């Protein structure tokens, strides 16, 4: 895997953290290139659970360099909290194995506050964000008023920039939101203190990454969120504010687009979504609740119950195609052991039309999914470690997912632990 992207092929929370942690055993660098602490990537090793928000999921492997690219919306307070939390648990996090781009845009306490206020302002049209300041940070970046990690490292540099930014934000706070203004002096001191602690990690990540790759390093790009939350190709406006898949890498990591070799999509064997927005295969009834119960489907960042429904092969064909997926990893297959019958969406019905191709750019609200039903297997598969350990009905279900997705399934996951996977032999996946 000289350079491989692992991206979410649904609406996020597909199990990327678990898979990246596993694949990181064979990687030299793991790189986050977009998103921020809105991500919650869960890794479970020998019963011990880690939830990573900003630190790449290679951090549990000694010798792996974890990089945070310039495209990440970086919240220094959250990052340092995470560093402290990992160190308390005996994980090494130092300047050698965690590199933070000097060009990453910064999320301040006030950026988070503004995220919440923007949601309040939108009322019924709210996105259901994670409240981590992502939208306002990327908006400031695009409007060229944002501050970057390098700005935190000196008072001379930070003070005028922060004063300018906060003058604008305070006009918004008092004039639009009817709130108290932010305290500029307090924000300045807090940010300088964070900058001081952040300094040992700060680097020219793009240059280091390109050098490492040129020297033969195996690089793993860790996508956050999912393809259907992509700002350009997702269910806009109910999306996050970055390019979540392979498209985000070149800009967000400073890595030439033509150097990426593989792209592995991660998908649950069913679908979940947190926050507002269209979800064609959502099950509002007892079966959706059963998926939530069996899969413990509650957000790793906000604890919100995830909306649950069936595997959507129309959306999957779209996200694999869009991201140039060379393989698919299907997670949470074990969760479906509790069902007698499984549904898979094979087409959409919209405005009197039957669609097998995802209707990008159209309003998805009125979609009626067309389902095919498959028999369940009814036995625990969490101990399965090879294709042959799976019951025939589980094998058949996976083969249907592969045929419908149009992308080879290269691995299955049957539990949250690092070793609960089934590598797919070539003959099994054809
Ligand atoms: P991410 O954001 O894509 O990294 O995914 P999250 O960590 O937010 O959510 C995935 C959840 O599913 C976590 O609680 C994982 O521990 C868990 N998980 C991952 N793979 C599997 C699996 O194969 N089976 C089960 N039952 N849980 C899994
Ligand atoms: P990981 O990396 C699932 C969702 C939010 C909301 C929308 C916009 O763990 O898969 P934002 O805070 O980004 O402005 O919220 O995107 N969202 C996620 N959903 N997994 C995530 O990350 C998410 N990050 C953001 O719920 O609907
Ligand atoms: Mg998550």
Coordinates of C-alpha atoms and ligand atoms in Angstrom, one line a residue:
X1 CA 0.0 0.0 0.0
X2 CA 2.5 2.7 -0.9
X3 CA -0.4 5.3 -0.8
X4 CA -3.9 4.3 0.1
X5 CA -6.9 6.3 1.0
X6 CA -9.4 4.9 3.4
X7 CA -12.7 6.8 3.1
X8 CA -16.2 6.6 4.5
X9 CA -18.5 5.4 1.7
X10 CA -21.8 6.3 3.4
X11 CA -22.7 9.1 5.9
X12 CA -19.8 8.6 8.3
X13 CA -19.2 6.2 11.3
X14 CA -18.6 3.3 9.0
X15 CA -15.8 1.9 11.1
X16 CA -12.9 3.8 9.5
X17 CA -11.0 4.1 12.8
X18 CA -11.0 0.4 13.4
X19 CA -9.9 -0.4 9.8
X20 CA -7.2 2.4 9.7
X21 CA -5.8 1.2 13.1
X22 CA -5.6 -2.3 11.6
X23 CA -4.0 -1.2 8.3
X24 CA -1.6 1.2 10.1
X25 CA 0.4 -1.9 11.3
X26 CA 1.7 -1.9 7.7
X27 CA 2.0 1.9 7.2
X28 CA 4.8 4.4 7.9
X29 CA 2.5 7.5 7.9
X30 CA -1.2 8.0 8.7
X31 CA -2.5 11.3 7.5
X32 CA -5.7 13.2 8.3
X33 CA -6.4 15.7 5.5
X34 CA -9.9 17.2 6.1
X35 CA -12.5 17.6 8.7
X36 CA -11.7 18.2 12.4
X37 CA -12.9 17.1 15.8
X38 CA -16.3 16.4 14.3
X39 CA -14.9 13.0 13.6
X40 CA -15.0 10.3 16.2
X41 CA -13.0 7.3 15.1
X42 CA -13.2 4.3 17.5
X43 CA -10.4 1.8 17.9
X44 CA -10.7 -1.2 20.3
X45 CA -7.6 -3.1 21.2
X46 CA -7.8 -6.0 23.7
X47 CA -11.1 -4.6 25.2
X48 CA -9.6 -1.1 25.6
X49 CA -11.6 1.6 23.7
X50 CA -10.0 4.7 22.2
X51 CA -12.1 7.4 20.4
X52 CA -9.9 9.6 18.3
X53 CA -11.2 13.0 17.0
X54 CA -8.2 14.7 15.5
X55 CA -5.2 12.4 16.1
X56 CA -4.9 10.0 13.3
X57 CA -5.8 6.4 14.0
X58 CA -2.3 5.1 13.5
X59 CA -1.2 6.6 16.9
X60 CA -1.4 3.2 18.7
X61 CA 1.3 1.8 16.6
X62 CA 4.9 2.5 17.6
X63 CA 7.0 3.8 14.7
X64 CA 4.0 5.2 12.7
X65 CA 4.2 8.9 12.0
X66 CA 0.7 10.5 12.4
X67 CA 0.2 13.7 10.3
X68 CA -2.5 16.3 10.4
X69 CA -2.5 18.1 7.1
X70 CA -3.3 21.7 6.3
X71 CA -6.8 20.9 5.2
X72 CA -7.9 19.9 8.7
X73 CA -9.9 22.4 10.7
X74 CA -7.7 22.2 13.8
X75 CA -9.0 22.8 17.3
X76 CA -5.9 23.1 19.4
X77 CA -7.7 22.8 22.7
X78 CA -9.4 19.5 21.6
X79 CA -6.1 18.2 20.1
X80 CA -4.2 18.8 23.3
X81 CA -7.0 17.3 25.4
X82 CA -6.6 14.2 23.2
X83 CA -2.9 14.2 23.5
X84 CA -3.2 14.3 27.3
X85 CA -5.8 11.6 27.4
X86 CA -3.7 9.3 25.3
X87 CA -0.6 9.9 27.3
X88 CA -2.5 9.2 30.5
X89 CA -3.2 5.8 29.0
X90 CA 0.4 5.1 28.3
X91 CA 0.4 6.0 24.6
X92 CA 3.4 7.9 23.3
X93 CA 2.4 11.2 21.6
X94 CA 5.4 13.4 20.9
X95 CA 6.7 15.7 18.2
X96 CA 8.3 12.7 16.5
X97 CA 5.0 10.7 16.0
X98 CA 2.5 13.5 15.7
X99 CA 3.0 16.2 13.1
X100 CA 0.6 19.2 12.8
X101 CA 0.6 21.4 9.7
X102 CA 1.5 25.0 10.3
X103 CA -1.1 25.9 7.6
X104 CA -4.1 24.1 9.2
X105 CA -6.9 26.6 10.0
X106 CA -7.7 27.0 13.7
X107 CA -10.9 26.5 15.6
X108 CA -11.2 28.7 18.7
X109 CA -13.7 28.5 21.5
X110 CA -15.6 31.3 19.7
X111 CA -15.7 29.3 16.5
X112 CA -17.5 26.5 18.3
X113 CA -19.9 29.0 19.9
X114 CA -20.7 30.4 16.4
X115 CA -21.4 27.0 15.1
X116 CA -24.2 26.6 17.7
X117 CA -25.5 30.1 17.0
X118 CA -25.6 29.5 13.2
X119 CA -27.6 26.3 13.9
X120 CA -30.0 28.3 16.1
X121 CA -30.4 30.9 13.4
X122 CA -31.3 28.3 10.8
X123 CA -34.1 27.0 13.0
X124 CA -36.0 24.2 11.2
X125 CA -33.4 24.3 8.5
X126 CA -30.6 23.4 10.9
X127 CA -28.0 20.8 9.7
X128 CA -27.6 19.0 13.0
X129 CA -23.9 19.7 13.2
X130 CA -21.6 18.2 15.8
X131 CA -21.1 21.7 17.2
X132 CA -17.3 21.5 16.8
X133 CA -17.0 24.7 14.8
X134 CA -16.3 23.1 11.5
X135 CA -18.6 25.2 9.2
X136 CA -17.6 28.6 10.6
X137 CA -13.9 27.6 10.4
X138 CA -14.0 26.6 6.8
X139 CA -16.2 29.7 6.0
X140 CA -13.5 31.9 7.5
X141 CA -10.9 30.0 5.5
X142 CA -12.8 30.6 2.3
X143 CA -13.4 34.2 3.0
X144 CA -9.7 34.6 3.8
X145 CA -10.2 35.9 7.3
X146 CA -9.2 32.6 9.1
X147 CA -6.2 32.1 11.3
X148 CA -3.8 29.3 10.9
X149 CA -1.7 27.2 13.3
X150 CA 1.5 29.2 12.5
X151 CA -0.4 32.4 13.6
X152 CA -0.7 30.9 17.1
X153 CA 3.1 30.8 17.6
X154 CA 3.8 34.4 18.0
X155 CA 2.0 37.3 19.8
X156 CA 3.1 39.8 17.1
X157 CA 1.6 37.7 14.4
X158 CA -1.5 36.6 16.3
X159 CA -2.7 39.8 18.0
X160 CA -3.6 41.9 14.9
X161 CA -5.1 39.0 13.1
X162 CA -7.2 37.9 16.0
X163 CA -8.3 41.4 16.7
X164 CA -9.5 41.9 13.1
X165 CA -11.3 38.5 13.1
X166 CA -13.0 39.1 16.4
X167 CA -14.1 42.7 15.4
X168 CA -16.1 41.0 12.6
X169 CA -17.4 38.2 14.8
X170 CA -18.4 40.6 17.6
X171 CA -20.4 42.6 15.1
X172 CA -22.2 39.4 14.2
X173 CA -22.6 38.4 17.9
X174 CA -24.2 41.7 19.0
X175 CA -25.8 42.8 15.8
X176 CA -27.3 39.6 14.4
X177 CA -27.4 37.1 17.2
X178 CA -28.1 39.5 20.0
X179 CA -25.4 38.0 22.2
X180 CA -22.6 39.4 24.3
X181 CA -19.3 40.1 22.4
X182 CA -16.3 37.8 22.8
X183 CA -13.5 38.9 25.1
X184 CA -10.6 39.7 22.7
X185 CA -7.9 39.9 25.4
X186 CA -9.0 36.6 27.0
X187 CA -9.1 34.8 23.7
X188 CA -5.6 36.1 22.8
X189 CA -4.0 34.8 26.0
X190 CA -5.8 31.5 25.8
X191 CA -4.7 31.0 22.1
X192 CA -1.1 31.9 22.8
X193 CA -1.0 29.4 25.7
X194 CA -2.4 26.7 23.3
X195 CA 0.1 27.7 20.6
X196 CA 3.0 27.3 23.1
X197 CA 1.9 23.7 23.9
X198 CA 1.2 23.0 20.2
X199 CA 4.6 24.2 19.0
X200 CA 6.6 20.9 19.4
X201 CA 4.2 19.2 16.9
X202 CA 4.1 22.0 14.3
X203 CA 5.7 21.2 11.0
X204 CA 5.6 21.6 7.2
X205 CA 3.5 18.5 6.9
X206 CA 3.1 18.6 3.1
X207 CA 6.8 18.7 2.5
X208 CA 7.5 16.0 5.1
X209 CA 4.8 13.8 3.6
X210 CA 6.1 14.2 0.0
X211 CA 9.7 13.5 1.1
X212 CA 8.6 10.4 3.0
X213 CA 6.6 9.1 0.1
X214 CA 9.5 9.8 -2.3
X215 CA 11.7 7.8 0.0
X216 CA 9.4 4.8 -0.2
X217 CA 7.2 5.3 2.9
X218 CA 3.8 3.6 3.0
X219 CA 1.2 6.2 3.4
X220 CA -2.4 5.8 4.6
X221 CA -4.8 8.7 4.2
X222 CA -7.5 8.7 6.8
X223 CA -10.8 10.1 5.6
X224 CA -13.2 11.6 8.1
X225 CA -17.0 11.7 7.7
X226 CA -18.4 10.0 4.6
X227 CA -18.8 10.5 0.9
X228 CA -22.5 11.4 1.2
X229 CA -21.5 14.2 3.6
X230 CA -19.1 15.7 1.1
X231 CA -19.6 19.4 0.6
X232 CA -19.7 19.1 -3.2
X233 CA -21.1 15.7 -3.8
X234 CA -23.1 14.9 -0.7
X235 CA -26.7 15.6 0.3
X236 CA -26.2 19.4 0.3
X237 CA -26.9 21.4 2.4
X238 CA -27.0 18.6 4.9
X239 CA -23.3 17.9 4.6
X240 CA -20.1 18.8 6.4
X241 CA -17.8 21.5 5.0
X242 CA -15.0 19.6 3.4
X243 CA -14.3 17.1 0.6
X244 CA -14.4 13.9 2.5
X245 CA -13.1 11.4 0.0
X246 CA -10.1 11.0 -2.3
X247 CA -10.8 14.5 -3.7
X248 CA -9.8 16.1 -0.5
X249 CA -6.3 14.6 -0.3
X250 CA -4.3 16.7 -2.8
X251 CA -5.3 20.0 -1.3
X252 CA -5.7 18.9 2.3
X253 CA -2.5 17.0 2.6
X254 CA -0.3 18.7 0.0
X255 CA 0.1 15.4 -1.8
X256 CA -0.1 15.3 -5.7
X257 CA -3.4 13.7 -6.8
X258 CA -1.6 11.5 -9.4
X259 CA 0.4 9.8 -6.6
X260 CA -2.5 8.1 -4.9
X261 CA -2.6 4.4 -5.7
X262 CA -5.5 2.8 -3.9
X263 CA -8.8 4.0 -2.4
X264 CA -10.6 1.7 0.0
X265 CA -14.2 2.6 0.8
X266 CA -15.6 1.6 4.2
X267 CA -19.3 0.7 4.5
X268 CA -21.4 -0.8 7.1
X269 CA -23.5 -3.8 6.1
X270 CA -26.5 -1.5 6.6
X271 CA -26.7 2.4 6.8
X272 CA -26.6 5.0 9.5
X273 CA -26.7 8.7 9.6
X274 CA -26.4 11.3 12.4
X275 CA -27.9 14.8 12.0
X276 CA -30.5 16.1 9.6
X277 CA -30.9 15.4 5.9
X278 CA -32.2 12.8 3.4
X279 CA -31.7 9.1 4.1
X280 CA -33.6 7.1 1.5
X281 CA -33.3 3.7 3.3
X282 CA -34.0 4.9 6.8
X283 CA -36.2 2.6 8.8
X284 CA -38.3 4.6 11.3
X285 CA -39.9 1.5 12.8
X286 CA -39.0 -1.5 14.9
X287 CA -36.3 -2.8 12.5
X288 CA -34.4 0.5 12.5
X289 CA -34.6 0.5 16.3
X290 CA -33.3 -3.1 16.3
X291 CA -30.3 -2.1 14.2
X292 CA -29.6 0.7 16.7
X293 CA -29.8 -1.7 19.6
X294 CA -27.8 -4.5 18.1
X295 CA -25.1 -2.1 16.6
X296 CA -25.1 0.2 19.6
X297 CA -25.6 3.0 17.1
X298 CA -24.9 6.2 19.1
X299 CA -22.5 8.9 17.9
X300 CA -18.8 8.6 19.1
X301 CA -18.5 12.4 19.2
X302 CA -21.9 13.7 20.4
X303 CA -23.6 10.5 21.8
X304 CA -26.6 11.2 19.6
X305 CA -28.7 8.2 18.5
X306 CA -27.8 7.4 14.9
X307 CA -30.6 7.0 12.4
X308 CA -30.6 3.5 11.0
X309 CA -31.7 1.7 7.9
X310 CA -30.8 -0.8 5.2
X311 CA -27.8 -1.0 2.8
X312 CA -28.2 1.3 -0.1
X313 CA -26.5 -0.1 -3.2
X314 CA -27.6 2.9 -5.3
X315 CA -25.7 5.3 -3.1
X316 CA -22.8 2.8 -2.8
X317 CA -22.3 2.6 -6.5
X318 CA -22.2 6.4 -6.6
X319 CA -19.7 6.9 -3.8
X320 CA -17.3 4.1 -5.0
X321 CA -17.4 5.5 -8.5
X322 CA -16.9 9.1 -7.3
X323 CA -13.9 8.2 -5.2
X324 CA -12.3 5.7 -7.6
X325 CA -12.7 2.9 -5.0
X326 CA -10.4 0.0 -5.7
X327 CA -11.8 -2.0 -2.9
X328 CA -14.6 -2.0 -0.3
X329 CA -14.5 -3.1 3.3
X330 CA -17.8 -4.1 4.9
X331 CA -18.1 -3.6 8.6
X332 CA -20.7 -4.5 11.3
X333 CA -21.8 -7.6 9.4
X334 CA -22.2 -9.3 12.9
X335 CA -24.9 -6.8 13.7
X336 CA -27.2 -8.3 11.1
X337 CA -27.0 -11.8 12.8
X338 CA -30.1 -10.7 14.8
X339 CA -32.4 -10.5 11.7
X340 CA -34.4 -13.2 9.9
X341 CA -34.5 -11.2 6.8
X342 CA -32.3 -8.5 5.4
X343 CA -33.3 -5.8 2.9
X344 CA -31.0 -4.1 0.4
X345 CA -32.0 -1.2 -1.7
X346 CA -31.3 -1.8 -5.4
X347 CA -33.1 1.2 -7.0
X348 CA -34.8 4.4 -6.2
X349 CA -38.3 5.5 -7.4
X350 CA -38.5 9.3 -7.8
X351 CA -41.1 11.4 -9.5
X352 CA -42.4 8.3 -11.4
X353 CA -39.0 7.2 -12.5
X354 CA -37.0 4.1 -11.6
X355 CA -33.4 5.0 -11.0
X356 CA -30.5 2.7 -10.6
X357 CA -28.1 5.6 -10.8
X358 CA -27.8 8.0 -7.8
X359 CA -29.7 11.2 -8.7
X360 CA -26.9 13.7 -7.8
X361 CA -28.1 17.3 -7.3
X362 CA -31.8 16.3 -7.1
X363 CA -34.0 16.6 -4.1
X364 CA -33.9 13.1 -2.4
X365 CA -36.8 13.7 -0.1
X366 CA -39.4 11.9 -2.1
X367 CA -37.4 8.8 -2.9
X368 CA -39.1 5.4 -2.5
X369 CA -36.4 2.7 -2.2
X370 CA -36.9 -0.6 -4.1
X371 CA -35.7 -3.4 -1.9
X372 CA -34.6 -7.0 -2.5
X373 CA -34.9 -9.3 0.5
X374 CA -32.2 -11.8 1.5
X375 CA -32.4 -14.5 4.2
X376 CA -30.5 -13.9 7.5
X377 CA -28.2 -16.4 9.0
X378 CA -29.3 -16.3 12.6
X379 CA -26.0 -17.3 14.3
X380 CA -23.2 -15.4 16.0
X381 CA -20.4 -14.6 13.5
X382 CA -18.2 -12.5 15.8
X383 CA -15.7 -15.4 16.1
X384 CA -15.4 -15.9 12.3
X385 CA -11.9 -15.2 11.0
X386 CA -12.1 -16.7 7.5
X387 CA -14.6 -16.8 4.7
X388 CA -15.2 -20.5 5.3
X389 CA -16.2 -19.7 8.9
X390 CA -19.3 -17.8 7.7
X391 CA -22.7 -19.4 7.3
X392 CA -23.8 -19.8 3.7
X393 CA -26.5 -17.1 4.0
X394 CA -23.9 -14.6 5.2
X395 CA -21.6 -15.5 2.3
X396 CA -24.5 -15.0 -0.1
X397 CA -25.4 -11.6 1.4
X398 CA -21.8 -10.4 1.1
X399 CA -21.6 -11.6 -2.5
X400 CA -24.8 -9.7 -3.3
X401 CA -23.5 -6.5 -1.7
X402 CA -20.3 -6.9 -3.8
X403 CA -22.2 -7.5 -7.1
X404 CA -24.6 -4.6 -6.4
X405 CA -21.8 -2.2 -5.4
X406 CA -19.6 -3.0 -8.4
X407 CA -16.5 -2.9 -6.3
X408 CA -14.5 -5.9 -4.9
X409 CA -15.0 -6.5 -1.2
X410 CA -11.5 -6.9 0.2
X411 CA -12.3 -7.4 3.9
X412 CA -15.2 -8.0 6.3
X413 CA -15.4 -6.8 9.9
X414 CA -17.4 -8.8 12.4
X415 CA -16.8 -6.9 15.6
X416 CA -15.2 -3.8 17.0
X417 CA -11.9 -5.4 18.1
X418 CA -8.8 -5.0 15.9
X419 CA -8.6 -8.7 15.1
X420 CA -12.3 -9.2 14.3
X421 CA -11.8 -9.2 10.5
X422 CA -12.1 -11.6 7.6
X423 CA -9.6 -11.0 4.8
X424 CA -11.3 -11.9 1.6
X425 CA -9.6 -14.4 -0.6
X426 CA -9.8 -13.6 -4.3
X427 CA -11.9 -16.6 -5.1
X428 CA -14.4 -15.6 -2.4
X429 CA -14.9 -12.1 -3.7
X430 CA -15.6 -13.0 -7.3
Ligands
LIG1 P1 -15.7 5.9 12.2 O1 -16.2 7.2 12.5 O2 -16.0 5.5 10.8 O3 -14.4 5.5 12.7 O4 -16.7 4.9 13.0 P2 -17.2 5.1 14.6 O5 -16.1 4.8 15.4 O6 -17.8 6.5 14.7 O7 -18.4 4.1 14.7 C1 -18.2 2.8 14.4 C2 -18.7 2.0 15.6 O8 -18.8 0.6 15.3 C3 -17.7 2.0 16.7 O9 -18.3 1.9 18.0 C4 -16.8 0.8 16.5 O10 -16.2 0.3 17.7 C5 -17.8 -0.2 16.0 N1 -17.4 -1.2 15.0 C6 -16.4 -1.1 14.1 N2 -16.4 -2.2 13.3 C7 -17.4 -3.0 13.8 C8 -17.9 -4.3 13.5 O11 -17.5 -5.0 12.5 N3 -18.9 -4.8 14.3 C9 -19.4 -4.1 15.3 N4 -20.4 -4.7 16.0 N5 -19.0 -2.9 15.7 C10 -18.0 -2.4 14.9
LIG2 P1 -16.7 10.4 11.4 O1 -15.4 10.8 10.9 C1 -21.0 11.0 11.1 C2 -22.4 15.1 10.4 C3 -23.1 15.8 11.5 C4 -24.0 16.7 10.6 C5 -23.1 17.1 9.4 C6 -22.4 18.4 9.6 O2 -16.7 9.9 12.8 O3 -17.4 9.4 10.4 P2 -20.4 19.3 11.1 O4 -20.2 19.2 12.5 O5 -19.4 18.5 10.3 O6 -20.6 20.6 10.5 O7 -21.8 18.5 10.9 O8 -22.2 16.1 9.3 N1 -21.1 14.6 10.7 C7 -20.8 13.3 10.9 N2 -21.6 12.2 10.9 N3 -19.7 10.8 11.3 C8 -18.9 11.9 11.3 O9 -17.5 11.8 11.4 C9 -19.4 13.2 11.2 N4 -18.9 14.4 11.1 C10 -19.9 15.3 10.9 O10 -23.8 14.9 12.3 O11 -25.1 15.9 10.1
LIG3 MG1 -17.4 8.3 13.8

